[in-house]
Amino acid sequence: MAKTAAGYRCTECGWRTLKWVGRCGECQAWGTVDEEGAAKGVRVVQGGATSAPAIPIGQVKADVAIARTTGIGELDRVLGGGMVPGAVVLLAGEPGIGKSTLLLEAAAKLAERETVLYVTGEESSSQVRLRADRIGAIRDRLFLAAETELAALVSHVEKVQPRFLVVDSVQTIGTSQATGVPGGVTQVREVAANLVRLAKERDMSTVIVGHVTKEGSIAGPRTLEHLVDVVLNFEGDRHSRLRLVRAVKNRFGPTDEVGCFDLHERGIEGISDPTGLFVSHRSKPVPGTCVTVTVEGTRPLPAEVQALVARTEAQQPRRTSAGLDPYRVQLILAVLERRLNARLGGSDVFTATVGGIKLTDPAIDLAVMLAVASAAGDKALPAGLIALGEVGLAGELRPVRDVRRRLTEASRLGFTRALVPKGSLEEGGRRGAPGRQRTLVPVGPTQFAPGFEVVEAENVWDALTHVT
């Protein structure tokens, strides 16, 4: 068997090198590369005892994995119906966004019918008790422990025998069985692996809190996402009461659902009908705004896109986006300049969403384009208009999914006109006259609210001609 030379290993991420360096080449941490000695070859593993014999899949009991409601409807929506026994959920978000408040609220509701253990490593027991008093989360079956050692956490689990475990947060829990400091990649991986094993052995639903680093990753570079069953992102503006929980990974449900919450001084509560939260309410239309309807899971949400175009003397104009994909916005700006001859080279372009929502749906492309065109021309779009459609590089408009559901929601909210790509409502439209006007196909208003008009456009030129 070949023998490899001795080397050095990063205690944070496991990166290896043949010579010592002061900075890790993988995680870029300083002073974490130590000598590990000669590496050993691969050993053959012999068969051992099994925990249970293999059985046909049809004989496996499926009722054990039935989701149990958390008592918070919006959280159940994102989870796919509730918490599954033995499932491990990672709730990620920036510090101070409200993760602990949401989990304490859910733990209190679950403690009404089963035993819950809440382990905090960031706060003292008295601090958590004060928050529980404020939001009304005092329950007899809700147990609280302040620990930063994994062995002590396991002892609490063995003594309390909970059906639901909350660990807040994984960066504060450490173990002597791993190198590094608590919060490091090696420690986080070891702690998370032990928590996953504990949850599976006891069929105990577990929620792990993970803070988002400055680089935007959860508790390190993709350390936890592969170990857990569900990954939830907790989003929101600190200066706003609105909070969003979005599923990034879910082995038991959809990954495109979003839950809306209102964070206030008495706690946090779900918003079952978030209609109107992401749209400005004004008496007259203003330039640089356009309303669209995005779909988050099974829920259509009206959202407003705003744009500001300002002349600048700088050689490199700024392109700033908030709540939108900046690369997608740059693509739309390039289509505007090339296909519609818009002159944006000497102007700063700022785009944003209302209410702090992050929009990634391709159906918002047309709304972004119309908002920028409206801001550049300083001319407001018609009142009561919504725009749906994906913009291609050739300037064509591509149909998007769930158009009827989006338009039904728009007509219910009082919008009177919709601009959609050609072919979105083929069964309800009729062909126009030959020539360019053939691409603008009015759809009968009987499908939606009375007076609601749907117009289909083939490309961005037709769409802009219609609204101007």
Short mmCIF file of C-alpha atoms in Angstrom, two decimals:
data_model
loop_
_atom_site.label_atom_id
_atom_site.label_comp_id
_atom_site.label_asym_id
_atom_site.label_seq_id
_atom_site.Cartn_x
_atom_site.Cartn_y
_atom_site.Cartn_z
CA MET A 1 0.00 0.00 0.00
CA ALA A 2 1.39 3.38 -0.98
CA LYS A 3 2.29 5.72 1.82
CA THR A 4 1.52 9.41 1.48
CA ALA A 5 3.74 12.14 2.87
CA ALA A 6 2.93 13.99 6.07
CA GLY A 7 0.96 17.18 5.57
CA TYR A 8 -1.00 19.95 7.20
CA ARG A 9 -4.74 20.29 7.74
CA CYS A 10 -7.05 23.22 8.45
CA THR A 11 -8.90 22.68 11.74
CA GLU A 12 -11.85 24.76 10.50
CA CYS A 13 -12.76 23.27 7.11
CA GLY A 14 -10.46 20.25 6.69
CA TRP A 15 -8.43 21.65 3.78
CA ARG A 16 -5.07 19.86 3.36
CA THR A 17 -1.71 21.00 2.04
CA LEU A 18 1.80 19.51 1.88
CA LYS A 19 3.49 22.54 3.44
CA TRP A 20 2.52 24.91 6.20
CA VAL A 21 0.81 28.17 5.30
CA GLY A 22 -0.50 30.90 7.55
CA ARG A 23 -3.85 31.19 5.78
CA CYS A 24 -6.19 28.39 4.73
CA GLY A 25 -6.61 28.16 0.98
CA GLU A 26 -10.26 27.06 1.28
CA CYS A 27 -11.96 29.04 4.07
CA GLN A 28 -9.36 31.85 4.14
CA ALA A 29 -9.00 31.61 7.94
CA TRP A 30 -5.70 32.66 9.54
CA GLY A 31 -3.71 30.46 11.92
CA THR A 32 -5.85 27.32 11.53
CA VAL A 33 -3.41 25.10 9.55
CA ASP A 34 -1.72 22.50 11.79
CA GLU A 35 0.45 19.46 11.12
CA GLU A 36 -1.52 16.22 11.08
CA GLY A 37 1.26 13.67 10.53
CA ALA A 38 1.43 10.89 7.97
CA ALA A 39 -1.88 10.04 6.32
CA LYS A 40 -2.99 6.44 6.47
CA GLY A 41 -4.24 4.39 3.53
CA VAL A 42 -7.75 3.15 3.07
CA ARG A 43 -8.75 0.29 5.35
CA VAL A 44 -11.24 -2.43 4.47
CA VAL A 45 -14.33 -2.24 6.70
CA GLN A 46 -15.78 -5.59 7.77
CA GLY A 47 -19.48 -6.21 8.19
CA GLY A 48 -20.98 -5.53 11.62
CA ALA A 49 -24.23 -5.61 13.56
CA THR A 50 -27.28 -3.87 12.04
CA SER A 51 -29.85 -1.81 13.91
CA ALA A 52 -32.78 -3.54 12.14
CA PRO A 53 -33.17 -6.05 9.30
CA ALA A 54 -34.00 -4.80 5.82
CA ILE A 55 -37.68 -5.27 4.93
CA PRO A 56 -39.75 -4.68 1.78
CA ILE A 57 -40.60 -1.02 1.37
CA GLY A 58 -44.32 -1.81 1.36
CA GLN A 59 -44.07 -3.07 4.95
CA VAL A 60 -42.53 0.12 6.29
CA LYS A 61 -44.92 2.03 8.54
CA ALA A 62 -45.65 5.41 7.01
CA ASP A 63 -47.89 6.76 9.79
CA VAL A 64 -44.82 7.56 11.88
CA ALA A 65 -43.76 10.27 9.41
CA ILE A 66 -47.07 12.14 9.42
CA ALA A 67 -46.56 15.87 9.98
CA ARG A 68 -47.89 17.43 13.18
CA THR A 69 -49.11 21.01 13.17
CA THR A 70 -47.07 23.59 15.03
CA GLY A 71 -50.08 25.75 15.78
CA ILE A 72 -48.78 28.52 13.50
CA GLY A 73 -50.51 28.30 10.13
CA GLU A 74 -47.91 30.23 8.14
CA LEU A 75 -45.09 28.09 9.52
CA ASP A 76 -47.03 24.91 8.71
CA ARG A 77 -47.53 26.18 5.15
CA VAL A 78 -43.78 26.50 4.60
CA LEU A 79 -42.99 23.17 6.31
CA GLY A 80 -45.52 21.30 4.18
CA GLY A 81 -48.14 20.69 6.88
CA GLY A 82 -46.11 20.75 10.09
CA MET A 83 -43.21 19.08 11.87
CA VAL A 84 -42.40 15.48 10.95
CA PRO A 85 -41.17 13.23 13.82
CA GLY A 86 -37.41 12.79 13.54
CA ALA A 87 -37.02 15.67 11.09
CA VAL A 88 -34.23 18.20 11.58
CA VAL A 89 -35.03 21.77 10.49
CA LEU A 90 -32.45 24.51 10.07
CA LEU A 91 -33.85 28.02 10.55
CA ALA A 92 -31.36 30.54 9.17
CA GLY A 93 -31.34 34.29 9.28
CA GLU A 94 -29.43 37.37 10.31
CA PRO A 95 -28.96 38.05 14.03
CA GLY A 96 -31.84 39.96 15.59
CA ILE A 97 -34.36 39.25 12.82
CA GLY A 98 -36.78 37.36 15.10
CA LYS A 99 -35.81 33.68 14.86
CA SER A 100 -35.86 33.11 18.63
CA THR A 101 -39.24 34.81 18.99
CA LEU A 102 -40.79 32.67 16.27
CA LEU A 103 -39.42 29.42 17.70
CA LEU A 104 -40.42 30.29 21.26
CA GLU A 105 -43.94 31.00 20.00
CA ALA A 106 -44.03 27.65 18.15
CA ALA A 107 -42.56 25.81 21.15
CA ALA A 108 -45.25 27.21 23.43
CA LYS A 109 -48.04 26.08 21.13
CA LEU A 110 -46.52 22.60 20.77
CA ALA A 111 -46.08 22.38 24.56
CA GLU A 112 -49.86 22.47 24.96
CA ARG A 113 -49.99 18.81 23.87
CA GLU A 114 -46.43 17.40 24.15
CA THR A 115 -43.09 17.91 25.91
CA VAL A 116 -40.77 20.52 24.43
CA LEU A 117 -37.15 21.33 25.31
CA TYR A 118 -35.71 24.73 24.42
CA VAL A 119 -31.89 24.92 24.70
CA THR A 120 -30.39 28.38 24.47
CA GLY A 121 -26.68 29.04 24.14
CA GLU A 122 -26.85 32.77 23.47
CA GLU A 123 -29.04 34.01 26.30
CA SER A 124 -29.51 33.17 29.95
CA SER A 125 -32.61 31.37 31.19
CA SER A 126 -33.93 34.56 32.78
CA GLN A 127 -33.64 36.47 29.48
CA VAL A 128 -35.65 33.83 27.65
CA ARG A 129 -38.18 33.84 30.49
CA LEU A 130 -38.68 37.58 30.07
CA ARG A 131 -39.40 37.11 26.37
CA ALA A 132 -41.79 34.26 27.16
CA ASP A 133 -43.67 36.49 29.61
CA ARG A 134 -43.93 39.22 27.00
CA ILE A 135 -45.37 36.98 24.26
CA GLY A 136 -47.39 34.72 26.57
CA ALA A 137 -45.33 31.55 26.04
CA ILE A 138 -45.37 30.11 29.58
CA ARG A 139 -46.36 26.41 29.48
CA ASP A 140 -45.90 23.56 31.96
CA ARG A 141 -44.51 21.22 29.29
CA LEU A 142 -42.05 23.75 27.94
CA PHE A 143 -38.62 23.08 29.49
CA LEU A 144 -35.76 25.56 29.25
CA ALA A 145 -32.01 25.00 29.57
CA ALA A 146 -29.06 27.33 29.01
CA GLU A 147 -26.11 25.24 27.81
CA THR A 148 -23.10 25.63 25.53
CA GLU A 149 -21.74 22.08 25.76
CA LEU A 150 -23.07 19.30 23.54
CA ALA A 151 -22.68 16.63 26.24
CA ALA A 152 -24.86 18.67 28.63
CA LEU A 153 -27.46 19.13 25.90
CA VAL A 154 -27.63 15.38 25.35
CA SER A 155 -28.07 14.84 29.10
CA HIS A 156 -31.02 17.25 29.14
CA VAL A 157 -32.61 15.37 26.25
CA GLU A 158 -32.20 12.03 28.04
CA LYS A 159 -33.75 13.41 31.21
CA VAL A 160 -36.64 15.46 29.75
CA GLN A 161 -37.48 13.03 26.89
CA PRO A 162 -38.91 15.79 24.64
CA ARG A 163 -40.84 15.24 21.44
CA PHE A 164 -39.70 18.63 20.11
CA LEU A 165 -36.22 20.16 20.55
CA VAL A 166 -35.04 23.70 19.79
CA VAL A 167 -31.30 24.53 19.73
CA ASP A 168 -30.59 28.28 19.66
CA SER A 169 -28.06 28.49 18.15
CA VAL A 170 -25.72 25.89 16.68
CA GLN A 171 -22.80 28.36 16.62
CA THR A 172 -22.80 28.60 20.40
CA ILE A 173 -22.75 24.83 21.11
CA GLY A 174 -19.36 23.15 21.29
CA THR A 175 -17.93 19.71 22.00
CA SER A 176 -14.57 18.54 23.32
CA GLN A 177 -14.59 15.70 20.77
CA ALA A 178 -13.77 18.10 17.92
CA THR A 179 -10.99 20.61 17.35
CA GLY A 180 -11.48 24.32 16.91
CA VAL A 181 -13.66 26.81 18.72
CA PRO A 182 -17.50 26.78 18.92
CA GLY A 183 -18.90 28.28 15.76
CA GLY A 184 -16.06 27.00 13.60
CA VAL A 185 -16.72 24.71 10.68
CA THR A 186 -15.37 21.60 12.40
CA GLN A 187 -17.34 22.22 15.59
CA VAL A 188 -20.56 23.09 13.76
CA ARG A 189 -20.34 19.97 11.62
CA GLU A 190 -19.72 17.72 14.66
CA VAL A 191 -22.53 19.27 16.73
CA ALA A 192 -25.02 19.14 13.85
CA ALA A 193 -24.18 15.51 13.05
CA ASN A 194 -24.79 14.51 16.67
CA LEU A 195 -28.08 16.40 16.80
CA VAL A 196 -29.25 14.71 13.59
CA ARG A 197 -28.35 11.30 15.01
CA LEU A 198 -30.16 12.11 18.26
CA ALA A 199 -33.29 13.23 16.40
CA LYS A 200 -33.43 10.12 14.21
CA GLU A 201 -32.89 7.70 17.10
CA ARG A 202 -35.67 9.25 19.22
CA ASP A 203 -38.08 10.33 16.46
CA MET A 204 -37.71 13.81 17.94
CA SER A 205 -38.50 16.85 15.81
CA THR A 206 -35.57 19.23 16.05
CA VAL A 207 -35.08 22.83 15.00
CA ILE A 208 -31.55 24.23 14.80
CA VAL A 209 -30.98 27.97 14.58
CA GLY A 210 -28.12 29.07 12.34
CA HIS A 211 -26.96 32.64 11.90
CA VAL A 212 -26.06 33.95 8.46
CA THR A 213 -22.46 35.10 8.11
CA LYS A 214 -21.28 38.31 6.48
CA GLU A 215 -20.69 36.36 3.26
CA GLY A 216 -24.34 35.26 3.23
CA SER A 217 -23.73 31.58 4.04
CA ILE A 218 -25.44 29.73 6.89
CA ALA A 219 -23.08 28.98 9.80
CA GLY A 220 -20.16 28.58 7.41
CA PRO A 221 -19.76 27.54 3.77
CA ARG A 222 -22.64 25.11 3.15
CA THR A 223 -21.88 23.19 6.32
CA LEU A 224 -25.36 22.43 7.60
CA GLU A 225 -27.61 22.37 4.54
CA HIS A 226 -26.51 18.87 3.52
CA LEU A 227 -27.02 17.39 6.98
CA VAL A 228 -30.55 18.54 7.79
CA ASP A 229 -33.92 17.67 6.25
CA VAL A 230 -35.37 21.18 5.92
CA VAL A 231 -33.71 24.57 5.44
CA LEU A 232 -35.78 27.70 6.13
CA ASN A 233 -34.59 31.25 5.49
CA PHE A 234 -35.95 33.98 7.75
CA GLU A 235 -35.94 37.27 5.82
CA GLY A 236 -37.03 40.81 6.46
CA ASP A 237 -35.99 44.40 6.98
CA ARG A 238 -35.04 45.27 10.55
CA HIS A 239 -36.83 48.59 10.21
CA SER A 240 -40.08 46.88 9.17
CA ARG A 241 -42.44 44.57 11.05
CA LEU A 242 -42.89 42.27 8.08
CA ARG A 243 -40.99 38.97 8.12
CA LEU A 244 -40.88 36.20 5.51
CA VAL A 245 -39.99 32.53 6.01
CA ARG A 246 -38.95 30.82 2.79
CA ALA A 247 -38.19 27.11 2.26
CA VAL A 248 -34.87 26.49 0.51
CA LYS A 249 -34.75 22.72 1.04
CA ASN A 250 -37.61 20.48 2.17
CA ARG A 251 -37.68 16.69 2.03
CA PHE A 252 -41.29 16.60 3.21
CA GLY A 253 -42.95 19.37 1.22
CA PRO A 254 -42.58 22.07 -1.44
CA THR A 255 -39.59 24.37 -1.66
CA ASP A 256 -41.35 27.36 -3.20
CA GLU A 257 -43.73 28.28 -0.36
CA VAL A 258 -43.36 31.44 1.70
CA GLY A 259 -44.88 32.38 5.05
CA CYS A 260 -45.65 35.97 6.05
CA PHE A 261 -45.38 37.15 9.66
CA ASP A 262 -45.93 40.33 11.60
CA LEU A 263 -43.27 40.92 14.28
CA HIS A 264 -44.46 43.25 17.05
CA GLU A 265 -43.75 43.88 20.72
CA ARG A 266 -46.18 41.15 21.87
CA GLY A 267 -44.55 38.47 19.71
CA ILE A 268 -44.98 37.28 16.16
CA GLU A 269 -48.10 36.16 14.32
CA GLY A 270 -48.81 34.84 10.86
CA ILE A 271 -50.47 36.90 8.15
CA SER A 272 -52.83 34.61 6.28
CA ASP A 273 -53.74 37.24 3.65
CA PRO A 274 -50.69 39.41 2.83
CA THR A 275 -52.47 41.13 -0.05
CA GLY A 276 -51.51 44.79 -0.24
CA LEU A 277 -48.34 44.54 1.86
CA PHE A 278 -46.05 44.83 -1.15
CA VAL A 279 -47.95 47.51 -3.08
CA SER A 280 -47.91 51.26 -2.43
CA HIS A 281 -51.27 52.92 -1.86
CA ARG A 282 -51.48 56.24 -3.68
CA SER A 283 -54.27 58.28 -5.25
CA LYS A 284 -52.49 58.98 -8.57
CA PRO A 285 -49.98 56.96 -10.63
CA VAL A 286 -46.39 58.20 -10.54
CA PRO A 287 -43.58 57.58 -13.04
CA GLY A 288 -41.24 54.67 -12.39
CA THR A 289 -43.71 52.23 -10.81
CA CYS A 290 -45.38 49.08 -12.13
CA VAL A 291 -47.39 46.37 -10.36
CA THR A 292 -47.03 42.66 -11.07
CA VAL A 293 -48.29 39.43 -9.48
CA THR A 294 -45.73 36.88 -8.34
CA VAL A 295 -46.53 33.34 -7.21
CA GLU A 296 -44.94 31.98 -4.04
CA GLY A 297 -45.87 28.31 -3.85
CA THR A 298 -49.66 28.27 -4.13
CA ARG A 299 -50.15 31.92 -3.18
CA PRO A 300 -50.36 34.78 -5.72
CA LEU A 301 -48.90 37.99 -4.28
CA PRO A 302 -49.28 41.42 -5.91
CA ALA A 303 -45.97 43.27 -5.74
CA GLU A 304 -44.82 46.67 -6.91
CA VAL A 305 -41.55 47.36 -8.71
CA GLN A 306 -40.09 50.86 -8.53
CA ALA A 307 -37.37 52.42 -10.66
CA LEU A 308 -35.48 55.70 -10.64
CA VAL A 309 -33.38 56.94 -13.58
CA ALA A 310 -31.15 59.94 -12.86
CA ARG A 311 -28.59 61.63 -15.09
CA THR A 312 -24.98 61.43 -13.89
CA GLU A 313 -21.61 62.82 -14.89
CA ALA A 314 -19.75 59.73 -13.71
CA GLN A 315 -17.98 57.63 -16.32
CA GLN A 316 -19.51 54.45 -14.89
CA PRO A 317 -23.20 54.92 -14.04
CA ARG A 318 -24.49 52.98 -11.03
CA ARG A 319 -26.88 50.03 -11.29
CA THR A 320 -28.38 49.32 -7.86
CA SER A 321 -31.14 46.83 -7.05
CA ALA A 322 -32.96 46.05 -3.80
CA GLY A 323 -35.17 42.97 -3.66
CA LEU A 324 -34.43 42.07 -7.29
CA ASP A 325 -31.77 39.95 -8.98
CA PRO A 326 -29.15 42.53 -10.11
CA TYR A 327 -27.98 40.35 -13.00
CA ARG A 328 -31.55 39.99 -14.25
CA VAL A 329 -32.04 43.75 -14.01
CA GLN A 330 -28.88 44.38 -16.05
CA LEU A 331 -30.19 41.99 -18.71
CA ILE A 332 -33.46 43.93 -18.91
CA LEU A 333 -31.59 47.24 -19.15
CA ALA A 334 -29.53 45.84 -22.03
CA VAL A 335 -32.73 44.78 -23.84
CA LEU A 336 -34.16 48.27 -23.30
CA GLU A 337 -31.12 49.94 -24.82
CA ARG A 338 -30.71 47.54 -27.74
CA ARG A 339 -34.32 46.74 -28.68
CA LEU A 340 -36.12 49.95 -27.67
CA ASN A 341 -33.26 52.44 -28.25
CA ALA A 342 -33.47 53.66 -24.65
CA ARG A 343 -30.49 55.84 -23.73
CA LEU A 344 -29.45 54.78 -20.24
CA GLY A 345 -25.66 54.92 -20.63
CA GLY A 346 -25.36 58.34 -18.94
CA SER A 347 -27.84 57.66 -16.13
CA ASP A 348 -27.86 55.93 -12.78
CA VAL A 349 -30.60 53.30 -12.58
CA PHE A 350 -32.03 52.26 -9.21
CA THR A 351 -34.64 49.50 -8.90
CA ALA A 352 -36.38 48.19 -5.80
CA THR A 353 -39.44 46.37 -4.49
CA VAL A 354 -42.00 47.63 -1.98
CA GLY A 355 -42.28 46.06 1.46
CA GLY A 356 -38.88 44.35 1.50
CA ILE A 357 -39.97 41.30 -0.52
CA LYS A 358 -37.36 39.55 -2.68
CA LEU A 359 -38.66 38.73 -6.15
CA THR A 360 -37.00 35.98 -8.22
CA ASP A 361 -39.97 35.02 -10.40
CA PRO A 362 -39.19 35.51 -14.15
CA ALA A 363 -42.75 36.81 -14.55
CA ILE A 364 -41.68 40.17 -13.07
CA ASP A 365 -39.34 40.98 -15.99
CA LEU A 366 -41.96 42.92 -17.92
CA ALA A 367 -42.90 44.98 -14.84
CA VAL A 368 -39.24 45.88 -14.27
CA MET A 369 -38.85 46.91 -17.92
CA LEU A 370 -41.98 49.08 -17.86
CA ALA A 371 -40.98 50.69 -14.56
CA VAL A 372 -37.54 51.64 -15.92
CA ALA A 373 -39.02 52.90 -19.20
CA SER A 374 -41.59 54.93 -17.26
CA ALA A 375 -38.88 56.45 -15.06
CA ALA A 376 -36.64 57.24 -18.05
CA GLY A 377 -39.49 58.99 -19.88
CA ASP A 378 -40.90 60.57 -16.70
CA LYS A 379 -44.34 59.34 -17.70
CA ALA A 380 -46.61 57.34 -15.41
CA LEU A 381 -48.17 54.08 -16.54
CA PRO A 382 -51.97 53.85 -16.79
CA ALA A 383 -53.81 53.40 -13.51
CA GLY A 384 -55.03 49.90 -12.66
CA LEU A 385 -52.41 48.15 -14.83
CA ILE A 386 -50.46 45.00 -13.99
CA ALA A 387 -47.75 43.43 -16.16
CA LEU A 388 -46.68 39.79 -16.40
CA GLY A 389 -44.06 38.16 -18.61
CA GLU A 390 -40.49 37.00 -18.99
CA VAL A 391 -38.29 39.13 -21.25
CA GLY A 392 -35.90 37.35 -23.62
CA LEU A 393 -32.65 38.68 -25.07
CA ALA A 394 -34.28 39.09 -28.47
CA GLY A 395 -36.97 41.29 -26.92
CA GLU A 396 -39.68 38.64 -27.06
CA LEU A 397 -42.15 38.07 -24.22
CA ARG A 398 -42.38 34.50 -22.95
CA PRO A 399 -45.45 33.07 -21.22
CA VAL A 400 -45.21 32.26 -17.52
CA ARG A 401 -46.99 29.75 -15.31
CA ASP A 402 -50.23 30.25 -13.39
CA VAL A 403 -51.32 33.26 -15.45
CA ARG A 404 -55.03 32.72 -14.78
CA ARG A 405 -54.49 32.50 -11.05
CA ARG A 406 -52.45 35.70 -11.10
CA LEU A 407 -55.05 37.55 -13.16
CA THR A 408 -57.89 36.32 -10.95
CA GLU A 409 -56.12 37.76 -7.91
CA ALA A 410 -55.46 41.05 -9.73
CA SER A 411 -59.10 41.40 -10.79
CA ARG A 412 -60.23 40.62 -7.23
CA LEU A 413 -58.10 43.48 -5.92
CA GLY A 414 -59.59 46.01 -8.30
CA PHE A 415 -57.05 46.18 -11.13
CA THR A 416 -58.69 46.84 -14.49
CA ARG A 417 -56.05 45.98 -17.09
CA ALA A 418 -53.38 43.31 -17.53
CA LEU A 419 -50.55 43.04 -20.03
CA VAL A 420 -49.39 39.45 -20.62
CA PRO A 421 -47.31 37.59 -23.24
CA LYS A 422 -49.02 36.29 -26.36
CA GLY A 423 -50.38 32.78 -25.92
CA SER A 424 -50.95 33.07 -22.18
CA LEU A 425 -54.73 32.78 -22.64
CA GLU A 426 -55.08 31.14 -26.04
CA GLU A 427 -58.41 29.51 -25.30
CA GLY A 428 -59.96 32.82 -24.30
CA GLY A 429 -58.55 35.13 -26.96
CA ARG A 430 -59.34 35.91 -30.56
CA ARG A 431 -56.93 36.86 -33.31
CA GLY A 432 -56.61 40.45 -34.34
CA ALA A 433 -56.17 42.03 -37.73
CA PRO A 434 -53.10 41.27 -39.88
CA GLY A 435 -49.98 43.29 -39.17
CA ARG A 436 -48.47 44.52 -35.92
CA GLN A 437 -51.82 44.93 -34.17
CA ARG A 438 -52.32 41.21 -34.50
CA THR A 439 -50.01 40.71 -31.55
CA LEU A 440 -52.33 42.68 -29.25
CA VAL A 441 -55.21 40.35 -28.50
CA PRO A 442 -57.90 41.55 -26.06
CA VAL A 443 -59.36 38.72 -24.00
CA GLY A 444 -63.02 38.67 -23.04
CA PRO A 445 -63.75 40.29 -19.67
CA THR A 446 -66.25 37.59 -18.65
CA GLN A 447 -63.44 35.34 -17.30
CA PHE A 448 -62.59 37.77 -14.51
CA ALA A 449 -64.25 40.74 -12.80
CA PRO A 450 -66.50 42.93 -14.97
CA GLY A 451 -64.45 45.47 -16.91
CA PHE A 452 -61.14 43.63 -16.46
CA GLU A 453 -59.22 43.73 -19.75
CA VAL A 454 -56.37 41.38 -20.67
CA VAL A 455 -54.07 42.31 -23.56
CA GLU A 456 -51.50 39.93 -25.03
CA ALA A 457 -48.26 41.29 -26.50
CA GLU A 458 -45.63 39.45 -28.52
CA ASN A 459 -42.55 41.55 -27.74
CA VAL A 460 -41.35 44.45 -25.61
CA TRP A 461 -42.06 47.00 -28.36
CA ASP A 462 -45.71 46.01 -28.50
CA ALA A 463 -45.95 46.08 -24.71
CA LEU A 464 -44.47 49.57 -24.47
CA THR A 465 -46.66 50.82 -27.34
CA HIS A 466 -49.76 49.58 -25.57
CA VAL A 467 -49.11 51.29 -22.24
CA THR A 468 -47.99 54.59 -23.81
#
